[in-house]
Amino acid sequence: AGEFEAPAVQQALKLLSNLQTQVSEEGKEAEKVFDDEKKLCSGRSRELRHSHEGVKTELAKSDAELAQANIEIDTMSTKIEELAVAIASDENDLKEAQKLRDEEASVFVKEEQGLMSTVDALDRALAIVGHEQRKVYKSQALLQMESTATPLVEALSAVVEASAVGAADRQRLQALIQSSQTTVATEDAEDADVDAALGVEPSPVAYSSKSGNLVGVLNEVLEKAQGELEKLRREEQEKLHSFQLLKQSLESKMKYLNRDMASAQELQTEASQKKATAEKNYEAAKKSMSEAAAA
């Protein structure tokens, strides 16, 4: 019986040894699998952590870009409003300046026409007087003949009616007209009777002295009218030059303002596009973060 028990024990021990070896190998295999799983989980954890941090970074970046885009849009909007006000102000200034210039030009044309009419009337009156003076030497009294008095009276009347003639000069010329129509004719008739009684020819010097006062007054008024006309034209040129300088300055200023306006509008458009992109990226990052948190 002892002989049969020894092989059985040995066989049991061998079986136990084989089982131990198998269990040990299975344990090592399980440990290896566990280590692999552990490494896999650790890697996955790191990936999730890195992914989460990346999403947070992208979210913060998109948020910053969105805030910057809003700042740029607000800045450009304010600048565009300020430029619009400045352009409108300059346009209004130019419009008012043009209106004033048109009014000044209209006044100038009327005043120039009045002075030119006065000068023409004076030239005509002086021409008539000169013609009558020459006729004195042919024994025809100045202003005595109806045929010669009428043109001169008409010429003097035109001068008196001219708006450019001053009140004092107008009174003097009116007095000359009245004298031409009455007193001069009477005096000439009396002088002619005296000359006839004495048997002498009418004196050209006498007629010349009677017309001399008239010529002096006419030349004086003519000189004043010509001076006023020259002054009026000079002032008109100065006003026109000042307007042209102002117009050039305003137009140049508006040119640069409109250029700045176009630039600001372009920058505002770019900022709006940046804002749209930032909003899209922000929403995408926000969604990714939610997904990462759920995982």
PDB file of C-alpha atoms in Angstrom:
ATOM      1  CA  ALA A   1       0.000   0.000   0.000  1.00  0.00           C
ATOM      2  CA  GLY A   2       2.938   2.315   0.758  1.00  0.00           C
ATOM      3  CA  GLU A   3       4.279   1.616  -2.675  1.00  0.00           C
ATOM      4  CA  PHE A   4       1.047   2.816  -4.318  1.00  0.00           C
ATOM      5  CA  GLU A   5       0.768   5.976  -2.189  1.00  0.00           C
ATOM      6  CA  ALA A   6       4.183   7.483  -3.253  1.00  0.00           C
ATOM      7  CA  PRO A   7       3.395   7.903  -6.953  1.00  0.00           C
ATOM      8  CA  ALA A   8      -0.002   9.355  -6.128  1.00  0.00           C
ATOM      9  CA  VAL A   9       1.533  11.977  -3.872  1.00  0.00           C
ATOM     10  CA  GLN A  10       4.124  12.822  -6.436  1.00  0.00           C
ATOM     11  CA  GLN A  11       1.471  13.115  -9.081  1.00  0.00           C
ATOM     12  CA  ALA A  12      -0.571  15.423  -6.826  1.00  0.00           C
ATOM     13  CA  LEU A  13       2.423  17.545  -6.066  1.00  0.00           C
ATOM     14  CA  LYS A  14       3.216  17.812  -9.748  1.00  0.00           C
ATOM     15  CA  LEU A  15      -0.350  18.792 -10.464  1.00  0.00           C
ATOM     16  CA  LEU A  16      -0.227  21.423  -7.766  1.00  0.00           C
ATOM     17  CA  SER A  17       3.057  22.713  -9.138  1.00  0.00           C
ATOM     18  CA  ASN A  18       1.620  22.952 -12.623  1.00  0.00           C
ATOM     19  CA  LEU A  19      -1.453  24.692 -11.297  1.00  0.00           C
ATOM     20  CA  GLN A  20       0.699  27.185  -9.378  1.00  0.00           C
ATOM     21  CA  THR A  21       2.701  27.880 -12.489  1.00  0.00           C
ATOM     22  CA  GLN A  22      -0.493  28.372 -14.492  1.00  0.00           C
ATOM     23  CA  VAL A  23      -1.984  30.672 -11.888  1.00  0.00           C
ATOM     24  CA  SER A  24       1.231  32.656 -11.736  1.00  0.00           C
ATOM     25  CA  GLU A  25       1.305  33.030 -15.491  1.00  0.00           C
ATOM     26  CA  GLU A  26      -2.356  34.014 -15.579  1.00  0.00           C
ATOM     27  CA  GLY A  27      -1.683  36.538 -12.811  1.00  0.00           C
ATOM     28  CA  LYS A  28       1.164  38.043 -14.779  1.00  0.00           C
ATOM     29  CA  GLU A  29      -1.024  38.167 -17.846  1.00  0.00           C
ATOM     30  CA  ALA A  30      -3.815  39.836 -15.878  1.00  0.00           C
ATOM     31  CA  GLU A  31      -1.323  42.265 -14.383  1.00  0.00           C
ATOM     32  CA  LYS A  32      -0.068  43.064 -17.861  1.00  0.00           C
ATOM     33  CA  VAL A  33      -3.599  43.628 -19.086  1.00  0.00           C
ATOM     34  CA  PHE A  34      -4.242  45.816 -16.055  1.00  0.00           C
ATOM     35  CA  ASP A  35      -1.100  47.805 -16.700  1.00  0.00           C
ATOM     36  CA  ASP A  36      -2.085  48.242 -20.338  1.00  0.00           C
ATOM     37  CA  GLU A  37      -5.560  49.375 -19.324  1.00  0.00           C
ATOM     38  CA  LYS A  38      -4.060  51.663 -16.735  1.00  0.00           C
ATOM     39  CA  LYS A  39      -1.746  53.174 -19.299  1.00  0.00           C
ATOM     40  CA  LEU A  40      -4.627  53.504 -21.757  1.00  0.00           C
ATOM     41  CA  CYS A  41      -6.834  55.197 -19.171  1.00  0.00           C
ATOM     42  CA  SER A  42      -3.994  57.446 -18.122  1.00  0.00           C
ATOM     43  CA  GLY A  43      -3.344  58.423 -21.746  1.00  0.00           C
ATOM     44  CA  ARG A  44      -7.003  58.981 -22.358  1.00  0.00           C
ATOM     45  CA  SER A  45      -7.189  61.081 -19.233  1.00  0.00           C
ATOM     46  CA  ARG A  46      -4.269  63.147 -20.387  1.00  0.00           C
ATOM     47  CA  GLU A  47      -5.873  63.533 -23.812  1.00  0.00           C
ATOM     48  CA  LEU A  48      -9.154  64.617 -22.282  1.00  0.00           C
ATOM     49  CA  ARG A  49      -7.354  66.989 -19.954  1.00  0.00           C
ATOM     50  CA  HIS A  50      -5.332  68.455 -22.804  1.00  0.00           C
ATOM     51  CA  SER A  51      -8.424  68.633 -25.013  1.00  0.00           C
ATOM     52  CA  HIS A  52     -10.330  70.409 -22.247  1.00  0.00           C
ATOM     53  CA  GLU A  53      -7.513  72.875 -21.750  1.00  0.00           C
ATOM     54  CA  GLY A  54      -7.346  73.435 -25.513  1.00  0.00           C
ATOM     55  CA  VAL A  55     -11.076  74.099 -25.637  1.00  0.00           C
ATOM     56  CA  LYS A  56     -10.770  76.527 -22.723  1.00  0.00           C
ATOM     57  CA  THR A  57      -7.923  78.301 -24.498  1.00  0.00           C
ATOM     58  CA  GLU A  58      -9.901  78.494 -27.740  1.00  0.00           C
ATOM     59  CA  LEU A  59     -12.938  79.752 -25.846  1.00  0.00           C
ATOM     60  CA  ALA A  60     -10.907  82.470 -24.131  1.00  0.00           C
ATOM     61  CA  LYS A  61      -9.260  83.409 -27.430  1.00  0.00           C
ATOM     62  CA  SER A  62     -12.618  83.661 -29.223  1.00  0.00           C
ATOM     63  CA  ASP A  63     -14.033  85.703 -26.366  1.00  0.00           C
ATOM     64  CA  ALA A  64     -11.090  88.118 -26.539  1.00  0.00           C
ATOM     65  CA  GLU A  65     -11.391  88.422 -30.327  1.00  0.00           C
ATOM     66  CA  LEU A  66     -15.116  89.081 -29.972  1.00  0.00           C
ATOM     67  CA  ALA A  67     -14.520  91.807 -27.382  1.00  0.00           C
ATOM     68  CA  GLN A  68     -11.817  93.400 -29.570  1.00  0.00           C
ATOM     69  CA  ALA A  69     -14.125  93.336 -32.593  1.00  0.00           C
ATOM     70  CA  ASN A  70     -16.870  95.068 -30.598  1.00  0.00           C
ATOM     71  CA  ILE A  71     -14.418  97.744 -29.469  1.00  0.00           C
ATOM     72  CA  GLU A  72     -13.301  98.347 -33.062  1.00  0.00           C
ATOM     73  CA  ILE A  73     -16.905  98.536 -34.280  1.00  0.00           C
ATOM     74  CA  ASP A  74     -17.852 101.036 -31.552  1.00  0.00           C
ATOM     75  CA  THR A  75     -14.733 103.118 -32.238  1.00  0.00           C
ATOM     76  CA  MET A  76     -15.374 103.246 -35.978  1.00  0.00           C
ATOM     77  CA  SER A  77     -19.073 104.011 -35.431  1.00  0.00           C
ATOM     78  CA  THR A  78     -18.156 106.988 -33.250  1.00  0.00           C
ATOM     79  CA  LYS A  79     -15.586 108.186 -35.782  1.00  0.00           C
ATOM     80  CA  ILE A  80     -18.050 107.851 -38.657  1.00  0.00           C
ATOM     81  CA  GLU A  81     -20.638 109.897 -36.743  1.00  0.00           C
ATOM     82  CA  GLU A  82     -18.077 112.620 -35.991  1.00  0.00           C
ATOM     83  CA  LEU A  83     -16.920 112.702 -39.611  1.00  0.00           C
ATOM     84  CA  ALA A  84     -20.528 112.888 -40.839  1.00  0.00           C
ATOM     85  CA  VAL A  85     -21.157 115.896 -38.576  1.00  0.00           C
ATOM     86  CA  ALA A  86     -17.960 117.607 -39.757  1.00  0.00           C
ATOM     87  CA  ILE A  87     -18.759 117.002 -43.432  1.00  0.00           C
ATOM     88  CA  ALA A  88     -22.333 118.264 -43.003  1.00  0.00           C
ATOM     89  CA  SER A  89     -21.027 121.378 -41.228  1.00  0.00           C
ATOM     90  CA  ASP A  90     -18.534 122.144 -44.014  1.00  0.00           C
ATOM     91  CA  GLU A  91     -21.162 121.532 -46.682  1.00  0.00           C
ATOM     92  CA  ASN A  92     -23.492 123.958 -44.904  1.00  0.00           C
ATOM     93  CA  ASP A  93     -20.691 126.545 -44.565  1.00  0.00           C
ATOM     94  CA  LEU A  94     -19.962 126.253 -48.281  1.00  0.00           C
ATOM     95  CA  LYS A  95     -23.654 126.545 -49.111  1.00  0.00           C
ATOM     96  CA  GLU A  96     -24.012 129.694 -46.977  1.00  0.00           C
ATOM     97  CA  ALA A  97     -20.821 131.174 -48.439  1.00  0.00           C
ATOM     98  CA  GLN A  98     -22.085 130.497 -51.969  1.00  0.00           C
ATOM     99  CA  LYS A  99     -25.436 132.101 -51.125  1.00  0.00           C
ATOM    100  CA  LEU A 100     -23.699 135.209 -49.749  1.00  0.00           C
ATOM    101  CA  ARG A 101     -21.408 135.354 -52.796  1.00  0.00           C
ATOM    102  CA  ASP A 102     -24.393 135.185 -55.150  1.00  0.00           C
ATOM    103  CA  GLU A 103     -26.105 137.996 -53.235  1.00  0.00           C
ATOM    104  CA  GLU A 104     -22.941 140.119 -53.302  1.00  0.00           C
ATOM    105  CA  ALA A 105     -22.508 139.494 -57.029  1.00  0.00           C
ATOM    106  CA  SER A 106     -26.119 140.486 -57.672  1.00  0.00           C
ATOM    107  CA  VAL A 107     -25.693 143.727 -55.706  1.00  0.00           C
ATOM    108  CA  PHE A 108     -22.430 144.416 -57.526  1.00  0.00           C
ATOM    109  CA  VAL A 109     -24.026 144.016 -60.947  1.00  0.00           C
ATOM    110  CA  LYS A 110     -26.805 146.470 -60.060  1.00  0.00           C
ATOM    111  CA  GLU A 111     -24.419 149.030 -58.554  1.00  0.00           C
ATOM    112  CA  GLU A 112     -21.984 148.676 -61.443  1.00  0.00           C
ATOM    113  CA  GLN A 113     -24.773 149.207 -63.963  1.00  0.00           C
ATOM    114  CA  GLY A 114     -25.885 152.315 -62.068  1.00  0.00           C
ATOM    115  CA  LEU A 115     -22.381 153.802 -61.989  1.00  0.00           C
ATOM    116  CA  MET A 116     -21.749 152.933 -65.633  1.00  0.00           C
ATOM    117  CA  SER A 117     -25.029 154.634 -66.566  1.00  0.00           C
ATOM    118  CA  THR A 118     -23.948 157.692 -64.569  1.00  0.00           C
ATOM    119  CA  VAL A 119     -20.548 157.801 -66.272  1.00  0.00           C
ATOM    120  CA  ASP A 120     -22.184 157.414 -69.689  1.00  0.00           C
ATOM    121  CA  ALA A 121     -24.647 160.222 -68.928  1.00  0.00           C
ATOM    122  CA  LEU A 122     -21.855 162.496 -67.730  1.00  0.00           C
ATOM    123  CA  ASP A 123     -19.757 161.755 -70.807  1.00  0.00           C
ATOM    124  CA  ARG A 124     -22.769 162.544 -72.984  1.00  0.00           C
ATOM    125  CA  ALA A 125     -23.465 165.800 -71.125  1.00  0.00           C
ATOM    126  CA  LEU A 126     -19.823 166.866 -71.396  1.00  0.00           C
ATOM    127  CA  ALA A 127     -19.840 166.043 -75.111  1.00  0.00           C
ATOM    128  CA  ILE A 128     -22.931 168.202 -75.609  1.00  0.00           C
ATOM    129  CA  VAL A 129     -21.385 171.077 -73.645  1.00  0.00           C
ATOM    130  CA  GLY A 130     -18.194 170.809 -75.666  1.00  0.00           C
ATOM    131  CA  HIS A 131     -20.179 170.845 -78.864  1.00  0.00           C
ATOM    132  CA  GLU A 132     -22.088 173.948 -77.747  1.00  0.00           C
ATOM    133  CA  GLN A 133     -18.882 175.703 -76.728  1.00  0.00           C
ATOM    134  CA  ARG A 134     -17.557 175.230 -80.222  1.00  0.00           C
ATOM    135  CA  LYS A 135     -20.761 176.694 -81.603  1.00  0.00           C
ATOM    136  CA  VAL A 136     -20.202 179.859 -79.533  1.00  0.00           C
ATOM    137  CA  TYR A 137     -17.627 180.980 -81.990  1.00  0.00           C
ATOM    138  CA  LYS A 138     -20.319 180.877 -84.627  1.00  0.00           C
ATOM    139  CA  SER A 139     -22.421 183.393 -82.619  1.00  0.00           C
ATOM    140  CA  GLN A 140     -24.897 180.797 -81.187  1.00  0.00           C
ATOM    141  CA  ALA A 141     -25.498 181.261 -77.464  1.00  0.00           C
ATOM    142  CA  LEU A 142     -25.095 178.238 -75.197  1.00  0.00           C
ATOM    143  CA  LEU A 143     -28.408 176.611 -74.295  1.00  0.00           C
ATOM    144  CA  GLN A 144     -30.290 179.402 -75.967  1.00  0.00           C
ATOM    145  CA  MET A 145     -31.562 177.525 -78.976  1.00  0.00           C
ATOM    146  CA  GLU A 146     -34.334 175.051 -78.216  1.00  0.00           C
ATOM    147  CA  SER A 147     -32.825 172.548 -80.606  1.00  0.00           C
ATOM    148  CA  THR A 148     -29.548 172.489 -78.670  1.00  0.00           C
ATOM    149  CA  ALA A 149     -30.900 173.007 -75.149  1.00  0.00           C
ATOM    150  CA  THR A 150     -33.114 169.935 -75.174  1.00  0.00           C
ATOM    151  CA  PRO A 151     -30.349 167.297 -75.564  1.00  0.00           C
ATOM    152  CA  LEU A 152     -28.267 168.860 -72.796  1.00  0.00           C
ATOM    153  CA  VAL A 153     -31.226 169.129 -70.426  1.00  0.00           C
ATOM    154  CA  GLU A 154     -32.053 165.492 -71.129  1.00  0.00           C
ATOM    155  CA  ALA A 155     -28.450 164.456 -70.488  1.00  0.00           C
ATOM    156  CA  LEU A 156     -28.288 166.396 -67.223  1.00  0.00           C
ATOM    157  CA  SER A 157     -31.628 164.947 -66.143  1.00  0.00           C
ATOM    158  CA  ALA A 158     -30.265 161.437 -66.744  1.00  0.00           C
ATOM    159  CA  VAL A 159     -27.266 162.259 -64.552  1.00  0.00           C
ATOM    160  CA  VAL A 160     -29.487 163.632 -61.779  1.00  0.00           C
ATOM    161  CA  GLU A 161     -31.676 160.503 -61.855  1.00  0.00           C
ATOM    162  CA  ALA A 162     -28.660 158.198 -61.644  1.00  0.00           C
ATOM    163  CA  SER A 163     -28.495 156.430 -58.262  1.00  0.00           C
ATOM    164  CA  ALA A 164     -24.715 156.838 -58.086  1.00  0.00           C
ATOM    165  CA  VAL A 165     -24.901 160.650 -57.914  1.00  0.00           C
ATOM    166  CA  GLY A 166     -24.660 162.012 -54.375  1.00  0.00           C
ATOM    167  CA  ALA A 167     -27.314 164.287 -52.877  1.00  0.00           C
ATOM    168  CA  ALA A 168     -25.088 167.383 -52.975  1.00  0.00           C
ATOM    169  CA  ASP A 169     -24.062 166.793 -56.597  1.00  0.00           C
ATOM    170  CA  ARG A 170     -27.665 166.071 -57.515  1.00  0.00           C
ATOM    171  CA  GLN A 171     -28.783 169.453 -56.119  1.00  0.00           C
ATOM    172  CA  ARG A 172     -26.012 171.242 -57.992  1.00  0.00           C
ATOM    173  CA  LEU A 173     -26.963 169.592 -61.257  1.00  0.00           C
ATOM    174  CA  GLN A 174     -30.644 170.292 -60.699  1.00  0.00           C
ATOM    175  CA  ALA A 175     -29.776 173.937 -60.215  1.00  0.00           C
ATOM    176  CA  LEU A 176     -27.851 173.866 -63.471  1.00  0.00           C
ATOM    177  CA  ILE A 177     -30.832 172.357 -65.276  1.00  0.00           C
ATOM    178  CA  GLN A 178     -33.148 175.079 -63.985  1.00  0.00           C
ATOM    179  CA  SER A 179     -30.588 177.698 -64.929  1.00  0.00           C
ATOM    180  CA  SER A 180     -30.256 176.160 -68.368  1.00  0.00           C
ATOM    181  CA  GLN A 181     -34.000 176.381 -68.915  1.00  0.00           C
ATOM    182  CA  THR A 182     -34.591 179.941 -67.641  1.00  0.00           C
ATOM    183  CA  THR A 183     -31.876 182.223 -66.373  1.00  0.00           C
ATOM    184  CA  VAL A 184     -29.244 181.517 -68.974  1.00  0.00           C
ATOM    185  CA  ALA A 185     -31.640 182.112 -71.831  1.00  0.00           C
ATOM    186  CA  THR A 186     -32.725 185.455 -70.314  1.00  0.00           C
ATOM    187  CA  GLU A 187     -29.161 186.606 -69.693  1.00  0.00           C
ATOM    188  CA  ASP A 188     -28.106 185.635 -73.170  1.00  0.00           C
ATOM    189  CA  ALA A 189     -30.990 187.601 -74.653  1.00  0.00           C
ATOM    190  CA  GLU A 190     -30.092 190.679 -72.611  1.00  0.00           C
ATOM    191  CA  ASP A 191     -26.431 190.413 -73.554  1.00  0.00           C
ATOM    192  CA  ALA A 192     -27.408 190.056 -77.157  1.00  0.00           C
ATOM    193  CA  ASP A 193     -29.492 193.290 -76.982  1.00  0.00           C
ATOM    194  CA  VAL A 194     -26.574 195.137 -75.438  1.00  0.00           C
ATOM    195  CA  ASP A 195     -24.183 193.858 -78.027  1.00  0.00           C
ATOM    196  CA  ALA A 196     -26.623 194.867 -80.788  1.00  0.00           C
ATOM    197  CA  ALA A 197     -27.040 198.375 -79.344  1.00  0.00           C
ATOM    198  CA  LEU A 198     -23.292 198.798 -79.201  1.00  0.00           C
ATOM    199  CA  GLY A 199     -22.909 197.361 -82.649  1.00  0.00           C
ATOM    200  CA  VAL A 200     -20.496 194.534 -81.581  1.00  0.00           C
ATOM    201  CA  GLU A 201     -20.462 190.794 -82.117  1.00  0.00           C
ATOM    202  CA  PRO A 202     -21.326 188.461 -79.199  1.00  0.00           C
ATOM    203  CA  SER A 203     -18.226 187.632 -77.142  1.00  0.00           C
ATOM    204  CA  PRO A 204     -17.150 183.997 -77.234  1.00  0.00           C
ATOM    205  CA  VAL A 205     -15.396 184.541 -73.889  1.00  0.00           C
ATOM    206  CA  ALA A 206     -18.686 185.436 -72.245  1.00  0.00           C
ATOM    207  CA  TYR A 207     -20.314 182.235 -73.459  1.00  0.00           C
ATOM    208  CA  SER A 208     -17.294 180.228 -72.417  1.00  0.00           C
ATOM    209  CA  SER A 209     -17.440 181.614 -68.866  1.00  0.00           C
ATOM    210  CA  LYS A 210     -21.121 180.705 -68.608  1.00  0.00           C
ATOM    211  CA  SER A 211     -20.444 177.110 -69.670  1.00  0.00           C
ATOM    212  CA  GLY A 212     -17.260 176.811 -67.604  1.00  0.00           C
ATOM    213  CA  ASN A 213     -19.112 176.322 -64.320  1.00  0.00           C
ATOM    214  CA  LEU A 214     -21.228 173.579 -65.866  1.00  0.00           C
ATOM    215  CA  VAL A 215     -18.170 171.792 -67.248  1.00  0.00           C
ATOM    216  CA  GLY A 216     -16.438 171.975 -63.874  1.00  0.00           C
ATOM    217  CA  VAL A 217     -19.375 170.461 -62.051  1.00  0.00           C
ATOM    218  CA  LEU A 218     -19.794 167.717 -64.640  1.00  0.00           C
ATOM    219  CA  ASN A 219     -16.096 166.813 -64.560  1.00  0.00           C
ATOM    220  CA  GLU A 220     -16.120 166.759 -60.761  1.00  0.00           C
ATOM    221  CA  VAL A 221     -19.134 164.447 -60.645  1.00  0.00           C
ATOM    222  CA  LEU A 222     -17.640 162.305 -63.425  1.00  0.00           C
ATOM    223  CA  GLU A 223     -14.406 161.896 -61.493  1.00  0.00           C
ATOM    224  CA  LYS A 224     -16.333 160.848 -58.389  1.00  0.00           C
ATOM    225  CA  ALA A 225     -18.437 158.348 -60.359  1.00  0.00           C
ATOM    226  CA  GLN A 226     -15.363 156.837 -62.012  1.00  0.00           C
ATOM    227  CA  GLY A 227     -13.658 156.586 -58.606  1.00  0.00           C
ATOM    228  CA  GLU A 228     -16.686 154.877 -57.117  1.00  0.00           C
ATOM    229  CA  LEU A 229     -16.859 152.483 -60.060  1.00  0.00           C
ATOM    230  CA  GLU A 230     -13.181 151.603 -59.716  1.00  0.00           C
ATOM    231  CA  LYS A 231     -13.570 151.116 -55.958  1.00  0.00           C
ATOM    232  CA  LEU A 232     -16.680 148.974 -56.450  1.00  0.00           C
ATOM    233  CA  ARG A 233     -14.903 146.713 -58.943  1.00  0.00           C
ATOM    234  CA  ARG A 234     -11.834 146.419 -56.707  1.00  0.00           C
ATOM    235  CA  GLU A 235     -13.965 145.428 -53.717  1.00  0.00           C
ATOM    236  CA  GLU A 236     -15.845 142.900 -55.865  1.00  0.00           C
ATOM    237  CA  GLN A 237     -12.568 141.288 -56.912  1.00  0.00           C
ATOM    238  CA  GLU A 238     -11.446 141.115 -53.272  1.00  0.00           C
ATOM    239  CA  LYS A 239     -14.731 139.522 -52.205  1.00  0.00           C
ATOM    240  CA  LEU A 240     -14.574 137.050 -55.085  1.00  0.00           C
ATOM    241  CA  HIS A 241     -10.976 136.136 -54.236  1.00  0.00           C
ATOM    242  CA  SER A 242     -11.864 135.634 -50.562  1.00  0.00           C
ATOM    243  CA  PHE A 243     -14.785 133.410 -51.523  1.00  0.00           C
ATOM    244  CA  GLN A 244     -12.624 131.343 -53.867  1.00  0.00           C
ATOM    245  CA  LEU A 245     -10.042 130.804 -51.117  1.00  0.00           C
ATOM    246  CA  LEU A 246     -12.765 129.801 -48.649  1.00  0.00           C
ATOM    247  CA  LYS A 247     -14.370 127.470 -51.190  1.00  0.00           C
ATOM    248  CA  GLN A 248     -11.030 125.849 -52.010  1.00  0.00           C
ATOM    249  CA  SER A 249     -10.270 125.384 -48.308  1.00  0.00           C
ATOM    250  CA  LEU A 250     -13.666 123.833 -47.535  1.00  0.00           C
ATOM    251  CA  GLU A 251     -13.610 121.558 -50.574  1.00  0.00           C
ATOM    252  CA  SER A 252     -10.088 120.387 -49.721  1.00  0.00           C
ATOM    253  CA  LYS A 253     -11.116 119.739 -46.123  1.00  0.00           C
ATOM    254  CA  MET A 254     -14.221 117.797 -47.202  1.00  0.00           C
ATOM    255  CA  LYS A 255     -12.091 115.756 -49.597  1.00  0.00           C
ATOM    256  CA  TYR A 256      -9.917 114.510 -46.720  1.00  0.00           C
ATOM    257  CA  LEU A 257     -12.930 114.041 -44.456  1.00  0.00           C
ATOM    258  CA  ASN A 258     -14.659 111.895 -47.080  1.00  0.00           C
ATOM    259  CA  ARG A 259     -11.461 109.896 -47.508  1.00  0.00           C
ATOM    260  CA  ASP A 260     -11.318 109.314 -43.743  1.00  0.00           C
ATOM    261  CA  MET A 261     -15.009 108.399 -43.819  1.00  0.00           C
ATOM    262  CA  ALA A 262     -14.417 105.746 -46.501  1.00  0.00           C
ATOM    263  CA  SER A 263     -11.481 104.352 -44.505  1.00  0.00           C
ATOM    264  CA  ALA A 264     -13.508 104.230 -41.281  1.00  0.00           C
ATOM    265  CA  GLN A 265     -16.401 102.480 -43.038  1.00  0.00           C
ATOM    266  CA  GLU A 266     -13.995  99.912 -44.484  1.00  0.00           C
ATOM    267  CA  LEU A 267     -12.458  99.262 -41.049  1.00  0.00           C
ATOM    268  CA  GLN A 268     -15.933  98.953 -39.552  1.00  0.00           C
ATOM    269  CA  THR A 269     -16.845  96.350 -42.187  1.00  0.00           C
ATOM    270  CA  GLU A 270     -13.661  94.394 -41.417  1.00  0.00           C
ATOM    271  CA  ALA A 271     -14.407  94.560 -37.687  1.00  0.00           C
ATOM    272  CA  SER A 272     -17.937  93.252 -38.330  1.00  0.00           C
ATOM    273  CA  GLN A 273     -16.493  90.313 -40.265  1.00  0.00           C
ATOM    274  CA  LYS A 274     -14.039  89.616 -37.422  1.00  0.00           C
ATOM    275  CA  LYS A 275     -16.922  89.707 -34.974  1.00  0.00           C
ATOM    276  CA  ALA A 276     -18.907  87.183 -37.004  1.00  0.00           C
ATOM    277  CA  THR A 277     -15.918  84.809 -37.151  1.00  0.00           C
ATOM    278  CA  ALA A 278     -15.212  85.237 -33.418  1.00  0.00           C
ATOM    279  CA  GLU A 279     -18.842  84.504 -32.541  1.00  0.00           C
ATOM    280  CA  LYS A 280     -18.760  81.348 -34.658  1.00  0.00           C
ATOM    281  CA  ASN A 281     -15.513  80.164 -33.034  1.00  0.00           C
ATOM    282  CA  TYR A 282     -16.814  81.017 -29.584  1.00  0.00           C
ATOM    283  CA  GLU A 283     -19.965  78.943 -30.046  1.00  0.00           C
ATOM    284  CA  ALA A 284     -17.937  76.020 -31.425  1.00  0.00           C
ATOM    285  CA  ALA A 285     -15.524  76.127 -28.454  1.00  0.00           C
ATOM    286  CA  LYS A 286     -18.418  76.363 -26.039  1.00  0.00           C
ATOM    287  CA  LYS A 287     -20.017  73.280 -27.589  1.00  0.00           C
ATOM    288  CA  SER A 288     -16.732  71.347 -27.432  1.00  0.00           C
ATOM    289  CA  MET A 289     -16.340  72.219 -23.763  1.00  0.00           C
ATOM    290  CA  SER A 290     -19.838  70.956 -23.016  1.00  0.00           C
ATOM    291  CA  GLU A 291     -19.083  67.702 -24.830  1.00  0.00           C
ATOM    292  CA  ALA A 292     -15.780  67.313 -22.959  1.00  0.00           C
ATOM    293  CA  ALA A 293     -17.512  67.880 -19.631  1.00  0.00           C
ATOM    294  CA  ALA A 294     -20.148  65.252 -20.476  1.00  0.00           C
ATOM    295  CA  ALA A 295     -17.427  62.736 -21.383  1.00  0.00           C
TER     296      ALA A 295
END
